[in-house]
Structures are given as C-alpha cells and as structure tokens.
Amino acid sequence: MLIMTCCVDCFLQILSRYSVVVVLEVVDKDDDAMNILLDELNSNGKTLLHLCVSICVRENEVTLVDQYQYEDDQAGDEDAFAREPFILHFNCSTAVVKDMVLIPVHTKPQDAWKELDELHDVVEFIKERWGIKNIIILGDFNADGRYLSKKEKKMIRICSPCYHWLIDDDVDTTASNSNDHTYDRIVVYGKTMLNGTVPKSAKPFNFQRAFRLSKKNALRISDHYPVEVELKTQKKGNDPLYCAFTLSLLSPPSLCVFLQPHMHLNL
C-alpha cells in the first residue's frame, strides 16, 4: 500500500507540472477513475481543473477552442490509422503563439512508418478546416528500433523541411533499462510554431531521477517518460508553457498526452 501511495503521489506531481492533460486509453466506462484523479488534483486548493471529454484544462491559462476526431476514410487509403487522431485546438493567452493545434499520436508499432507518413494528410486537413498552421504533433511515434529505421524515417512526409523534430534521435524516452529507444517525439509544423518554442528545451522528464525512484517503482508509473517542450511567453515573469507527452503513466488510468503551461505546485 505504501509503495502504491508513493507511485500515486509521484503520478499526481507529474500531472501538476502541467495545465492541460489529454487522457487516452482509460478503461473506465463509469468515469470513476477520472473523477477520483480530478478530485486529487484539485484538492491542493489551487487552480481548478475541468474535465471535458478526456481533457483536463487549467481554465485560467489554456482554453480548449475545438476538437475533432479525424475521419480516416480517404478513398483508397481507408483505415490508415489504428487509432484515428483526436485533434485539439487550444488558445494559450500568455504564449507568443496563442492559437495552436495539438495532434496526439500513438502509432501501432508494426505500422509506424505508414501512420507517421499519413500524419501529413492530417496536418493538411487541419490547415483547410481551421485555417491554422501552428501545429504540434506529439506522442508515442514508435519511431526507433525495429519499428522505424533512420533510413525509413527520412522518407516519411513529416520529415520534410516544413516539419521540425524537437527530440533528437539519440535521446532515451523510455523508463526501461532494457533499451534506450527514442519512441516518443515532439514535431512542430512551420517556422512560426518553431519560433514559438524555446530552443533546445524539448526533452524527456525523467521522473525516476526527479523523484529518486527505484527502477521497479518507476515502471509502476510508466515505461515511458513524458517529453516536453517550453513555449515562449509574451511577458517576462509568466510561468513558462510546456507541452508534454507520456504513455501508460498509470494503469488504470493510463495517460497518453499532456499539453500544458508549467506550474510549480506543492502537493
């Protein structure tokens, strides 16, 4: 019980670093786990988190403007994705780039190349539907190891010059000691979005080191680290904004994506 309490406390501290949490893969048809999670996060008496679909938002910092489930039905290329991208349009009032779109990604390992390549079509769809070019793609790309070679990676359309991969190929994003793969990535589309990020700020958040956890306890939380990038803010003194991703943070629930302004909370 003490071990699980420690893991849950660490889990809550990870969530409290951010201000928007997109929750995927929650096997919880009655929403009991999510309601308990929200109660725990809100119990610190600070900024209220609001649950909208599978998204927790710090409403004084980030606004969810719109959302859309991508329809994977292009003629001749139906069912390109094992999990159709759930597209999120956010407004971050204190960021240099205020309007932005987040595309959470969790590819099927065996189809990583095809799914990552198809994300270019999703980006083009967003530009046409919402007229927004400030786009962040992030998540578990399975973009390393036997799932995607460096040669294959160069051939996918989201590796063209208008896309910028912020997590280097030699960065370990897994909590497991059995590999050092860079499965998790953050990719931004366009110069404006790239210039809205702090250079070299994209990195995994190594919660095992931060919370001095044993390997066993770290893996109880997740076998992936969140990856995060700092977004530039308009005024000096504002807390930096962060985007971050993690897979299987806790089961149940398992957290798949974060997009959030950074918060220093004492839980």
mmCIF file with all atom_site columns, C-alpha atoms in Angstrom, residues 6-193:
data_model
loop_
_atom_site.group_PDB
_atom_site.id
_atom_site.type_symbol
_atom_site.label_atom_id
_atom_site.label_alt_id
_atom_site.label_comp_id
_atom_site.label_asym_id
_atom_site.label_entity_id
_atom_site.label_seq_id
_atom_site.pdbx_PDB_ins_code
_atom_site.Cartn_x
_atom_site.Cartn_y
_atom_site.Cartn_z
_atom_site.occupancy
_atom_site.B_iso_or_equiv
_atom_site.pdbx_formal_charge
_atom_site.auth_seq_id
_atom_site.auth_comp_id
_atom_site.auth_asym_id
_atom_site.auth_atom_id
_atom_site.pdbx_PDB_model_num
ATOM 1   C CA . CYS A 1 6   ? 4.220   6.698  -3.318  1.00 0.00 ? 6   CYS A CA 1
ATOM 2   C CA . CYS A 1 7   ? 3.597   5.944  -7.002  1.00 0.00 ? 7   CYS A CA 1
ATOM 3   C CA . VAL A 1 8   ? 0.259   7.761  -6.981  1.00 0.00 ? 8   VAL A CA 1
ATOM 4   C CA . ASP A 1 9   ? 1.844   10.781 -5.272  1.00 0.00 ? 9   ASP A CA 1
ATOM 5   C CA . CYS A 1 10  ? 4.548   10.879 -7.937  1.00 0.00 ? 10  CYS A CA 1
ATOM 6   C CA . PHE A 1 11  ? 1.895   10.482 -10.612 1.00 0.00 ? 11  PHE A CA 1
ATOM 7   C CA . LEU A 1 12  ? -0.011  13.478 -9.243  1.00 0.00 ? 12  LEU A CA 1
ATOM 8   C CA . GLN A 1 13  ? 3.170   15.553 -9.067  1.00 0.00 ? 13  GLN A CA 1
ATOM 9   C CA . ILE A 1 14  ? 3.863   14.766 -12.714 1.00 0.00 ? 14  ILE A CA 1
ATOM 10  C CA . LEU A 1 15  ? 0.360   15.879 -13.694 1.00 0.00 ? 15  LEU A CA 1
ATOM 11  C CA . SER A 1 16  ? 0.671   19.023 -11.600 1.00 0.00 ? 16  SER A CA 1
ATOM 12  C CA . ARG A 1 17  ? 3.618   20.182 -13.689 1.00 0.00 ? 17  ARG A CA 1
ATOM 13  C CA . TYR A 1 18  ? 1.144   20.944 -16.464 1.00 0.00 ? 18  TYR A CA 1
ATOM 14  C CA . SER A 1 19  ? -2.163  22.690 -17.097 1.00 0.00 ? 19  SER A CA 1
ATOM 15  C CA . VAL A 1 20  ? -3.868  20.625 -19.796 1.00 0.00 ? 20  VAL A CA 1
ATOM 16  C CA . VAL A 1 21  ? -3.939  16.849 -19.759 1.00 0.00 ? 21  VAL A CA 1
ATOM 17  C CA . VAL A 1 22  ? -5.357  14.795 -22.605 1.00 0.00 ? 22  VAL A CA 1
ATOM 18  C CA . VAL A 1 23  ? -6.195  11.361 -21.263 1.00 0.00 ? 23  VAL A CA 1
ATOM 19  C CA . LEU A 1 24  ? -6.252  8.334  -23.551 1.00 0.00 ? 24  LEU A CA 1
ATOM 20  C CA . GLU A 1 25  ? -6.605  4.590  -23.029 1.00 0.00 ? 25  GLU A CA 1
ATOM 21  C CA . VAL A 1 26  ? -8.597  4.854  -19.831 1.00 0.00 ? 26  VAL A CA 1
ATOM 22  C CA . VAL A 1 27  ? -10.512 1.625  -19.303 1.00 0.00 ? 27  VAL A CA 1
ATOM 23  C CA . ASP A 1 28  ? -13.130 3.188  -17.066 1.00 0.00 ? 28  ASP A CA 1
ATOM 24  C CA . LYS A 1 29  ? -16.643 3.152  -18.529 1.00 0.00 ? 29  LYS A CA 1
ATOM 25  C CA . ASP A 1 30  ? -18.175 4.832  -15.456 1.00 0.00 ? 30  ASP A CA 1
ATOM 26  C CA . ASP A 1 31  ? -15.505 7.582  -15.232 1.00 0.00 ? 31  ASP A CA 1
ATOM 27  C CA . ASP A 1 32  ? -14.797 6.611  -11.606 1.00 0.00 ? 32  ASP A CA 1
ATOM 28  C CA . ALA A 1 33  ? -11.009 6.642  -12.027 1.00 0.00 ? 33  ALA A CA 1
ATOM 29  C CA . MET A 1 34  ? -11.031 10.018 -13.781 1.00 0.00 ? 34  MET A CA 1
ATOM 30  C CA . ASN A 1 35  ? -13.294 11.590 -11.163 1.00 0.00 ? 35  ASN A CA 1
ATOM 31  C CA . ILE A 1 36  ? -11.007 10.367 -8.366  1.00 0.00 ? 36  ILE A CA 1
ATOM 32  C CA . LEU A 1 37  ? -7.996  11.693 -10.281 1.00 0.00 ? 37  LEU A CA 1
ATOM 33  C CA . LEU A 1 38  ? -9.585  15.123 -10.710 1.00 0.00 ? 38  LEU A CA 1
ATOM 34  C CA . ASP A 1 39  ? -10.561 15.266 -7.036  1.00 0.00 ? 39  ASP A CA 1
ATOM 35  C CA . GLU A 1 40  ? -6.968  14.522 -6.033  1.00 0.00 ? 40  GLU A CA 1
ATOM 36  C CA . LEU A 1 41  ? -5.544  17.112 -8.417  1.00 0.00 ? 41  LEU A CA 1
ATOM 37  C CA . ASN A 1 42  ? -7.996  19.771 -7.248  1.00 0.00 ? 42  ASN A CA 1
ATOM 38  C CA . SER A 1 43  ? -7.517  19.007 -3.545  1.00 0.00 ? 43  SER A CA 1
ATOM 39  C CA . ASN A 1 44  ? -4.472  21.310 -3.370  1.00 0.00 ? 44  ASN A CA 1
ATOM 40  C CA . GLY A 1 45  ? -6.868  24.281 -3.365  1.00 0.00 ? 45  GLY A CA 1
ATOM 41  C CA . LYS A 1 46  ? -5.222  25.980 -6.314  1.00 0.00 ? 46  LYS A CA 1
ATOM 42  C CA . THR A 1 47  ? -6.343  26.347 -9.927  1.00 0.00 ? 47  THR A CA 1
ATOM 43  C CA . LEU A 1 48  ? -9.355  24.185 -10.714 1.00 0.00 ? 48  LEU A CA 1
ATOM 44  C CA . LEU A 1 49  ? -9.076  21.519 -13.371 1.00 0.00 ? 49  LEU A CA 1
ATOM 45  C CA . HIS A 1 50  ? -12.119 20.887 -15.534 1.00 0.00 ? 50  HIS A CA 1
ATOM 46  C CA . LEU A 1 51  ? -12.823 17.589 -17.285 1.00 0.00 ? 51  LEU A CA 1
ATOM 47  C CA . CYS A 1 52  ? -14.019 17.946 -20.873 1.00 0.00 ? 52  CYS A CA 1
ATOM 48  C CA . VAL A 1 53  ? -14.294 14.691 -22.823 1.00 0.00 ? 53  VAL A CA 1
ATOM 49  C CA . SER A 1 54  ? -10.850 13.283 -21.906 1.00 0.00 ? 54  SER A CA 1
ATOM 50  C CA . ILE A 1 55  ? -9.131  16.601 -21.359 1.00 0.00 ? 55  ILE A CA 1
ATOM 51  C CA . CYS A 1 56  ? -8.269  18.345 -18.097 1.00 0.00 ? 56  CYS A CA 1
ATOM 52  C CA . VAL A 1 57  ? -7.711  22.083 -18.539 1.00 0.00 ? 57  VAL A CA 1
ATOM 53  C CA . ARG A 1 58  ? -6.435  24.840 -16.251 1.00 0.00 ? 58  ARG A CA 1
ATOM 54  C CA . GLU A 1 59  ? -9.065  27.259 -17.421 1.00 0.00 ? 59  GLU A CA 1
ATOM 55  C CA . ASN A 1 60  ? -7.278  30.461 -16.405 1.00 0.00 ? 60  ASN A CA 1
ATOM 56  C CA . GLU A 1 61  ? -4.335  29.638 -18.672 1.00 0.00 ? 61  GLU A CA 1
ATOM 57  C CA . VAL A 1 62  ? -5.477  27.489 -21.576 1.00 0.00 ? 62  VAL A CA 1
ATOM 58  C CA . THR A 1 63  ? -8.776  27.305 -23.444 1.00 0.00 ? 63  THR A CA 1
ATOM 59  C CA . LEU A 1 64  ? -9.892  24.309 -25.458 1.00 0.00 ? 64  LEU A CA 1
ATOM 60  C CA . VAL A 1 65  ? -11.428 26.006 -28.500 1.00 0.00 ? 65  VAL A CA 1
ATOM 61  C CA . ASP A 1 66  ? -12.413 22.978 -30.562 1.00 0.00 ? 66  ASP A CA 1
ATOM 62  C CA . GLN A 1 67  ? -11.826 19.275 -31.008 1.00 0.00 ? 67  GLN A CA 1
ATOM 63  C CA . TYR A 1 68  ? -12.256 16.860 -33.874 1.00 0.00 ? 68  TYR A CA 1
ATOM 64  C CA . GLN A 1 69  ? -11.894 13.136 -34.420 1.00 0.00 ? 69  GLN A CA 1
ATOM 65  C CA . TYR A 1 70  ? -10.092 12.719 -37.742 1.00 0.00 ? 70  TYR A CA 1
ATOM 66  C CA . GLU A 1 71  ? -12.125 10.657 -40.183 1.00 0.00 ? 71  GLU A CA 1
ATOM 67  C CA . ASP A 1 72  ? -9.793  8.013  -41.534 1.00 0.00 ? 72  ASP A CA 1
ATOM 68  C CA . ASP A 1 73  ? -11.758 7.423  -44.727 1.00 0.00 ? 73  ASP A CA 1
ATOM 69  C CA . GLN A 1 74  ? -9.723  8.789  -47.602 1.00 0.00 ? 74  GLN A CA 1
ATOM 70  C CA . ALA A 1 75  ? -10.661 6.957  -50.792 1.00 0.00 ? 75  ALA A CA 1
ATOM 71  C CA . GLY A 1 76  ? -8.194  4.156  -51.451 1.00 0.00 ? 76  GLY A CA 1
ATOM 72  C CA . ASP A 1 77  ? -6.478  4.678  -48.116 1.00 0.00 ? 77  ASP A CA 1
ATOM 73  C CA . GLU A 1 78  ? -9.121  3.901  -45.521 1.00 0.00 ? 78  GLU A CA 1
ATOM 74  C CA . ASP A 1 79  ? -8.082  2.829  -42.026 1.00 0.00 ? 79  ASP A CA 1
ATOM 75  C CA . ALA A 1 80  ? -4.554  4.179  -42.298 1.00 0.00 ? 80  ALA A CA 1
ATOM 76  C CA . PHE A 1 81  ? -4.554  4.676  -38.522 1.00 0.00 ? 81  PHE A CA 1
ATOM 77  C CA . ALA A 1 82  ? -5.101  2.050  -35.845 1.00 0.00 ? 82  ALA A CA 1
ATOM 78  C CA . ARG A 1 83  ? -6.285  4.967  -33.658 1.00 0.00 ? 83  ARG A CA 1
ATOM 79  C CA . GLU A 1 84  ? -7.725  7.918  -35.579 1.00 0.00 ? 84  GLU A CA 1
ATOM 80  C CA . PRO A 1 85  ? -6.044  11.137 -34.365 1.00 0.00 ? 85  PRO A CA 1
ATOM 81  C CA . PHE A 1 86  ? -8.094  13.207 -31.912 1.00 0.00 ? 86  PHE A CA 1
ATOM 82  C CA . ILE A 1 87  ? -7.285  16.781 -32.919 1.00 0.00 ? 87  ILE A CA 1
ATOM 83  C CA . LEU A 1 88  ? -7.333  19.576 -30.331 1.00 0.00 ? 88  LEU A CA 1
ATOM 84  C CA . HIS A 1 89  ? -7.408  23.331 -30.938 1.00 0.00 ? 89  HIS A CA 1
ATOM 85  C CA . PHE A 1 90  ? -6.110  25.356 -27.995 1.00 0.00 ? 90  PHE A CA 1
ATOM 86  C CA . ASN A 1 91  ? -5.736  29.030 -27.188 1.00 0.00 ? 91  ASN A CA 1
ATOM 87  C CA . CYS A 1 92  ? -2.904  29.908 -24.775 1.00 0.00 ? 92  CYS A CA 1
ATOM 88  C CA . SER A 1 93  ? -3.381  33.569 -23.883 1.00 0.00 ? 93  SER A CA 1
ATOM 89  C CA . THR A 1 94  ? 0.118   34.173 -22.488 1.00 0.00 ? 94  THR A CA 1
ATOM 90  C CA . ALA A 1 95  ? 2.051   32.322 -25.200 1.00 0.00 ? 95  ALA A CA 1
ATOM 91  C CA . VAL A 1 96  ? 3.778   34.042 -28.104 1.00 0.00 ? 96  VAL A CA 1
ATOM 92  C CA . VAL A 1 97  ? 1.850   31.672 -30.368 1.00 0.00 ? 97  VAL A CA 1
ATOM 93  C CA . LYS A 1 98  ? -1.654  31.892 -28.962 1.00 0.00 ? 98  LYS A CA 1
ATOM 94  C CA . ASP A 1 99  ? -3.637  29.673 -31.335 1.00 0.00 ? 99  ASP A CA 1
ATOM 95  C CA . MET A 1 100 ? -2.271  26.184 -31.837 1.00 0.00 ? 100 MET A CA 1
ATOM 96  C CA . VAL A 1 101 ? -3.416  22.688 -32.679 1.00 0.00 ? 101 VAL A CA 1
ATOM 97  C CA . LEU A 1 102 ? -2.250  19.533 -30.940 1.00 0.00 ? 102 LEU A CA 1
ATOM 98  C CA . ILE A 1 103 ? -2.289  16.142 -32.631 1.00 0.00 ? 103 ILE A CA 1
ATOM 99  C CA . PRO A 1 104 ? -1.776  13.355 -30.068 1.00 0.00 ? 104 PRO A CA 1
ATOM 100 C CA . VAL A 1 105 ? -0.217  10.265 -31.610 1.00 0.00 ? 105 VAL A CA 1
ATOM 101 C CA . HIS A 1 106 ? 0.062   6.641  -30.565 1.00 0.00 ? 106 HIS A CA 1
ATOM 102 C CA . THR A 1 107 ? 1.056   4.576  -33.578 1.00 0.00 ? 107 THR A CA 1
ATOM 103 C CA . LYS A 1 108 ? 0.662   0.855  -33.969 1.00 0.00 ? 108 LYS A CA 1
ATOM 104 C CA . PRO A 1 109 ? 4.298   -0.325 -33.779 1.00 0.00 ? 109 PRO A CA 1
ATOM 105 C CA . GLN A 1 110 ? 4.139   -2.538 -36.853 1.00 0.00 ? 110 GLN A CA 1
ATOM 106 C CA . ASP A 1 111 ? 2.560   0.283  -38.893 1.00 0.00 ? 111 ASP A CA 1
ATOM 107 C CA . ALA A 1 112 ? 4.604   3.184  -37.518 1.00 0.00 ? 112 ALA A CA 1
ATOM 108 C CA . TRP A 1 113 ? 6.033   4.240  -40.895 1.00 0.00 ? 113 TRP A CA 1
ATOM 109 C CA . LYS A 1 114 ? 2.660   4.376  -42.634 1.00 0.00 ? 114 LYS A CA 1
ATOM 110 C CA . GLU A 1 115 ? 0.852   6.109  -39.775 1.00 0.00 ? 115 GLU A CA 1
ATOM 111 C CA . LEU A 1 116 ? 3.564   8.738  -39.336 1.00 0.00 ? 116 LEU A CA 1
ATOM 112 C CA . ASP A 1 117 ? 3.578   9.406  -43.072 1.00 0.00 ? 117 ASP A CA 1
ATOM 113 C CA . GLU A 1 118 ? -0.223  9.787  -43.061 1.00 0.00 ? 118 GLU A CA 1
ATOM 114 C CA . LEU A 1 119 ? 0.018   12.497 -40.396 1.00 0.00 ? 119 LEU A CA 1
ATOM 115 C CA . HIS A 1 120 ? 0.969   14.896 -43.183 1.00 0.00 ? 120 HIS A CA 1
ATOM 116 C CA . ASP A 1 121 ? -2.553  14.456 -44.559 1.00 0.00 ? 121 ASP A CA 1
ATOM 117 C CA . VAL A 1 122 ? -3.946  15.237 -41.099 1.00 0.00 ? 122 VAL A CA 1
ATOM 118 C CA . VAL A 1 123 ? -1.907  18.456 -40.976 1.00 0.00 ? 123 VAL A CA 1
ATOM 119 C CA . GLU A 1 124 ? -3.186  19.483 -44.415 1.00 0.00 ? 124 GLU A CA 1
ATOM 120 C CA . PHE A 1 125 ? -6.732  18.734 -43.257 1.00 0.00 ? 125 PHE A CA 1
ATOM 121 C CA . ILE A 1 126 ? -6.305  20.961 -40.180 1.00 0.00 ? 126 ILE A CA 1
ATOM 122 C CA . LYS A 1 127 ? -4.974  23.839 -42.271 1.00 0.00 ? 127 LYS A CA 1
ATOM 123 C CA . GLU A 1 128 ? -8.001  23.614 -44.546 1.00 0.00 ? 128 GLU A CA 1
ATOM 124 C CA . ARG A 1 129 ? -10.617 23.045 -41.823 1.00 0.00 ? 129 ARG A CA 1
ATOM 125 C CA . TRP A 1 130 ? -9.469  25.600 -39.238 1.00 0.00 ? 130 TRP A CA 1
ATOM 126 C CA . GLY A 1 131 ? -7.036  27.780 -41.186 1.00 0.00 ? 131 GLY A CA 1
ATOM 127 C CA . ILE A 1 132 ? -4.362  27.180 -38.538 1.00 0.00 ? 132 ILE A CA 1
ATOM 128 C CA . LYS A 1 133 ? -0.725  26.471 -39.353 1.00 0.00 ? 133 LYS A CA 1
ATOM 129 C CA . ASN A 1 134 ? 0.650   26.377 -35.800 1.00 0.00 ? 134 ASN A CA 1
ATOM 130 C CA . ILE A 1 135 ? 0.590   22.641 -35.215 1.00 0.00 ? 135 ILE A CA 1
ATOM 131 C CA . ILE A 1 136 ? 2.300   20.317 -32.739 1.00 0.00 ? 136 ILE A CA 1
ATOM 132 C CA . ILE A 1 137 ? 2.379   16.558 -33.277 1.00 0.00 ? 137 ILE A CA 1
ATOM 133 C CA . LEU A 1 138 ? 3.482   14.598 -30.231 1.00 0.00 ? 138 LEU A CA 1
ATOM 134 C CA . GLY A 1 139 ? 3.194   11.198 -28.675 1.00 0.00 ? 139 GLY A CA 1
ATOM 135 C CA . ASP A 1 140 ? 4.425   7.658  -28.931 1.00 0.00 ? 140 ASP A CA 1
ATOM 136 C CA . PHE A 1 141 ? 5.593   7.516  -32.521 1.00 0.00 ? 141 PHE A CA 1
ATOM 137 C CA . ASN A 1 142 ? 7.369   4.150  -32.070 1.00 0.00 ? 142 ASN A CA 1
ATOM 138 C CA . ALA A 1 143 ? 9.947   5.981  -34.159 1.00 0.00 ? 143 ALA A CA 1
ATOM 139 C CA . ASP A 1 144 ? 13.035  3.941  -33.362 1.00 0.00 ? 144 ASP A CA 1
ATOM 140 C CA . GLY A 1 145 ? 14.452  0.442  -33.076 1.00 0.00 ? 145 GLY A CA 1
ATOM 141 C CA . ARG A 1 146 ? 12.917  -2.278 -35.192 1.00 0.00 ? 146 ARG A CA 1
ATOM 142 C CA . TYR A 1 147 ? 9.787   -0.207 -35.823 1.00 0.00 ? 147 TYR A CA 1
ATOM 143 C CA . LEU A 1 148 ? 11.421  2.672  -37.727 1.00 0.00 ? 148 LEU A CA 1
ATOM 144 C CA . SER A 1 149 ? 14.982  2.839  -39.012 1.00 0.00 ? 149 SER A CA 1
ATOM 145 C CA . LYS A 1 150 ? 16.765  6.134  -39.596 1.00 0.00 ? 150 LYS A CA 1
ATOM 146 C CA . LYS A 1 151 ? 16.627  5.445  -43.337 1.00 0.00 ? 151 LYS A CA 1
ATOM 147 C CA . GLU A 1 152 ? 12.872  4.849  -43.214 1.00 0.00 ? 152 GLU A CA 1
ATOM 148 C CA . LYS A 1 153 ? 12.354  7.937  -41.073 1.00 0.00 ? 153 LYS A CA 1
ATOM 149 C CA . LYS A 1 154 ? 13.888  10.174 -43.729 1.00 0.00 ? 154 LYS A CA 1
ATOM 150 C CA . MET A 1 155 ? 11.265  9.004  -46.231 1.00 0.00 ? 155 MET A CA 1
ATOM 151 C CA . ILE A 1 156 ? 8.136   9.975  -44.303 1.00 0.00 ? 156 ILE A CA 1
ATOM 152 C CA . ARG A 1 157 ? 6.416   13.215 -45.268 1.00 0.00 ? 157 ARG A CA 1
ATOM 153 C CA . ILE A 1 158 ? 6.511   14.710 -41.777 1.00 0.00 ? 158 ILE A CA 1
ATOM 154 C CA . CYS A 1 159 ? 10.298  14.708 -42.118 1.00 0.00 ? 159 CYS A CA 1
ATOM 155 C CA . SER A 1 160 ? 10.124  17.266 -44.935 1.00 0.00 ? 160 SER A CA 1
ATOM 156 C CA . PRO A 1 161 ? 11.699  20.715 -44.304 1.00 0.00 ? 161 PRO A CA 1
ATOM 157 C CA . CYS A 1 162 ? 8.477   22.325 -43.016 1.00 0.00 ? 162 CYS A CA 1
ATOM 158 C CA . TYR A 1 163 ? 8.424   19.898 -40.056 1.00 0.00 ? 163 TYR A CA 1
ATOM 159 C CA . HIS A 1 164 ? 10.831  20.243 -37.143 1.00 0.00 ? 164 HIS A CA 1
ATOM 160 C CA . TRP A 1 165 ? 11.638  17.257 -34.898 1.00 0.00 ? 165 TRP A CA 1
ATOM 161 C CA . LEU A 1 166 ? 12.491  18.614 -31.458 1.00 0.00 ? 166 LEU A CA 1
ATOM 162 C CA . ILE A 1 167 ? 13.558  15.371 -29.749 1.00 0.00 ? 167 ILE A CA 1
ATOM 163 C CA . ASP A 1 168 ? 16.887  14.122 -31.096 1.00 0.00 ? 168 ASP A CA 1
ATOM 164 C CA . ASP A 1 169 ? 17.300  10.547 -32.296 1.00 0.00 ? 169 ASP A CA 1
ATOM 165 C CA . ASP A 1 170 ? 19.787  9.697  -29.531 1.00 0.00 ? 170 ASP A CA 1
ATOM 166 C CA . VAL A 1 171 ? 17.526  10.676 -26.598 1.00 0.00 ? 171 VAL A CA 1
ATOM 167 C CA . ASP A 1 172 ? 16.161  7.833  -24.460 1.00 0.00 ? 172 ASP A CA 1
ATOM 168 C CA . THR A 1 173 ? 12.453  8.384  -23.776 1.00 0.00 ? 173 THR A CA 1
ATOM 169 C CA . THR A 1 174 ? 11.827  5.041  -22.086 1.00 0.00 ? 174 THR A CA 1
ATOM 170 C CA . ALA A 1 175 ? 11.971  4.301  -18.368 1.00 0.00 ? 175 ALA A CA 1
ATOM 171 C CA . SER A 1 176 ? 13.093  0.758  -19.091 1.00 0.00 ? 176 SER A CA 1
ATOM 172 C CA . ASN A 1 177 ? 16.781  -0.121 -18.749 1.00 0.00 ? 177 ASN A CA 1
ATOM 173 C CA . SER A 1 178 ? 16.417  -2.792 -21.423 1.00 0.00 ? 178 SER A CA 1
ATOM 174 C CA . ASN A 1 179 ? 16.563  -0.267 -24.283 1.00 0.00 ? 179 ASN A CA 1
ATOM 175 C CA . ASP A 1 180 ? 17.395  3.370  -24.989 1.00 0.00 ? 180 ASP A CA 1
ATOM 176 C CA . HIS A 1 181 ? 14.981  3.996  -27.846 1.00 0.00 ? 181 HIS A CA 1
ATOM 177 C CA . THR A 1 182 ? 13.547  7.366  -28.825 1.00 0.00 ? 182 THR A CA 1
ATOM 178 C CA . TYR A 1 183 ? 9.972   6.213  -29.252 1.00 0.00 ? 183 TYR A CA 1
ATOM 179 C CA . ASP A 1 184 ? 8.353   9.449  -28.075 1.00 0.00 ? 184 ASP A CA 1
ATOM 180 C CA . ARG A 1 185 ? 8.632   12.605 -30.140 1.00 0.00 ? 185 ARG A CA 1
ATOM 181 C CA . ILE A 1 186 ? 7.531   16.199 -30.497 1.00 0.00 ? 186 ILE A CA 1
ATOM 182 C CA . VAL A 1 187 ? 7.256   17.582 -34.027 1.00 0.00 ? 187 VAL A CA 1
ATOM 183 C CA . VAL A 1 188 ? 6.188   21.138 -34.836 1.00 0.00 ? 188 VAL A CA 1
ATOM 184 C CA . TYR A 1 189 ? 4.914   22.317 -38.191 1.00 0.00 ? 189 TYR A CA 1
ATOM 185 C CA . GLY A 1 190 ? 6.063   25.622 -39.631 1.00 0.00 ? 190 GLY A CA 1
ATOM 186 C CA . LYS A 1 191 ? 8.510   28.365 -38.697 1.00 0.00 ? 191 LYS A CA 1
ATOM 187 C CA . THR A 1 192 ? 6.015   30.317 -36.590 1.00 0.00 ? 192 THR A CA 1
ATOM 188 C CA . MET A 1 193 ? 5.384   27.380 -34.258 1.00 0.00 ? 193 MET A CA 1
#
